[in-house]
Amino acid sequence: MKHAPAIGDYITTGEVAALSTKSDARAAATLLFQAGLAVAAFAVAIIWPNPLTILGAIVILGGRIQAFGIITHDCAHGAFFRTPRLNTFVGKWVSGAAAHVPLDLYRRYHLNHHKYAGTPDDPDKWMVKAYPVTRESLKRKLIRDVTGQTGFRDLLGEIKRFKWAETGPSVLFHALLFAALLAVGAPWAYALWWAARIFVYPLTMRLRQISEHGVAKDRDAIDARINTGTTIPRWWEALLLSPCNVNYHLEHHIFAGVPPYRLARVHRILKERGYYRGHDCIAYGYGDVLRRATRAA
């Protein structure tokens, strides 16, 4: 009997080993680029304060909070820096602090998502179990996100669950951020970060969750091509919605040890060799994601 092709039929162990090589330099460049975008967003709004620059800064910062959360995710996998201590330090005190993601708590939770993906024990399944939804239902969800209802709800939840051991790094981050803005004479700009956190970040997170598993053909299947999706974004979508190559989620589920800056290469190899052929697991842009996430009433 002919066996179903395994991932090893499309990519060699030697190639996977090479692609799994981490680089402190590339990880640092990724982190500094995202931090630089955040600084630039603040700088433009502070130097030329007007409704357009302020709104732009809020949108850019929302994408950066998403980016810092993704970096924390990669640090939790030990798949960002080559040096383990850098993964721990950055994931806890830098990116995790900025994104309000406690590294140790997140790692324990998230690794179970990978372990149990495609089974009833997947701890992330509840986030997308209702998809596809009707257009009206999706519209209501998106409106709750952009009007701050989701953000305020989540913030209140964080406050209720506050533990210094977990949230202390985020408190320090906010103290340093406010001090820096106060030092440049623009303490008012601190509100931009919270506006991004409450009104923009929830939308980016929802779209990310939908694209990763919400549009999957069968979340109870073991095959990653069936229970997970990848999205090929436009450049501005990559900047605002899926930074740090988080859009290659299918590839990440297959090879969780591959750093994010090599996932695009994994995708190209697998696509060229026909791994995705016969599987509708790749969306092209987040408009395509939203179309896949809706159904007739």
XYZ file of N, CA and C in Angstrom, residues 5 24 45 97 118 120 140 160 183 207 225 255 278 297:
42
model
N 2.564 10.832 1.761
C 3.853 11.511 1.831
C 4.062 12.167 3.196
N 22.235 35.345 16.698
C 22.052 36.464 17.622
C 21.966 37.780 16.865
N 4.946 61.843 15.903
C 3.777 62.434 16.566
C 4.169 63.572 17.504
N 7.806 42.256 28.278
C 7.378 43.384 29.112
C 6.541 44.363 28.303
N -4.611 19.860 16.820
C -5.328 18.822 16.100
C -6.021 17.818 16.996
N -8.525 17.376 20.866
C -9.444 18.104 21.755
C -8.734 18.804 22.913
N -19.533 42.376 14.114
C -19.678 42.752 15.528
C -18.369 42.571 16.286
N -7.031 42.147 37.167
C -7.567 41.193 38.142
C -6.599 40.048 38.397
N 11.130 62.986 29.797
C 12.446 63.602 29.615
C 12.527 64.415 28.331
N -7.195 39.058 14.001
C -6.879 38.664 12.630
C -5.802 37.586 12.599
N -1.371 20.837 7.490
C -1.935 21.491 6.313
C -3.448 21.597 6.395
N 7.851 23.016 11.965
C 9.224 23.147 12.445
C 9.293 24.285 13.474
N -2.865 20.357 -3.443
C -4.066 19.642 -3.054
C -4.631 20.064 -1.714
N -25.453 33.356 6.356
C -26.286 33.347 7.568
C -27.231 32.164 7.574
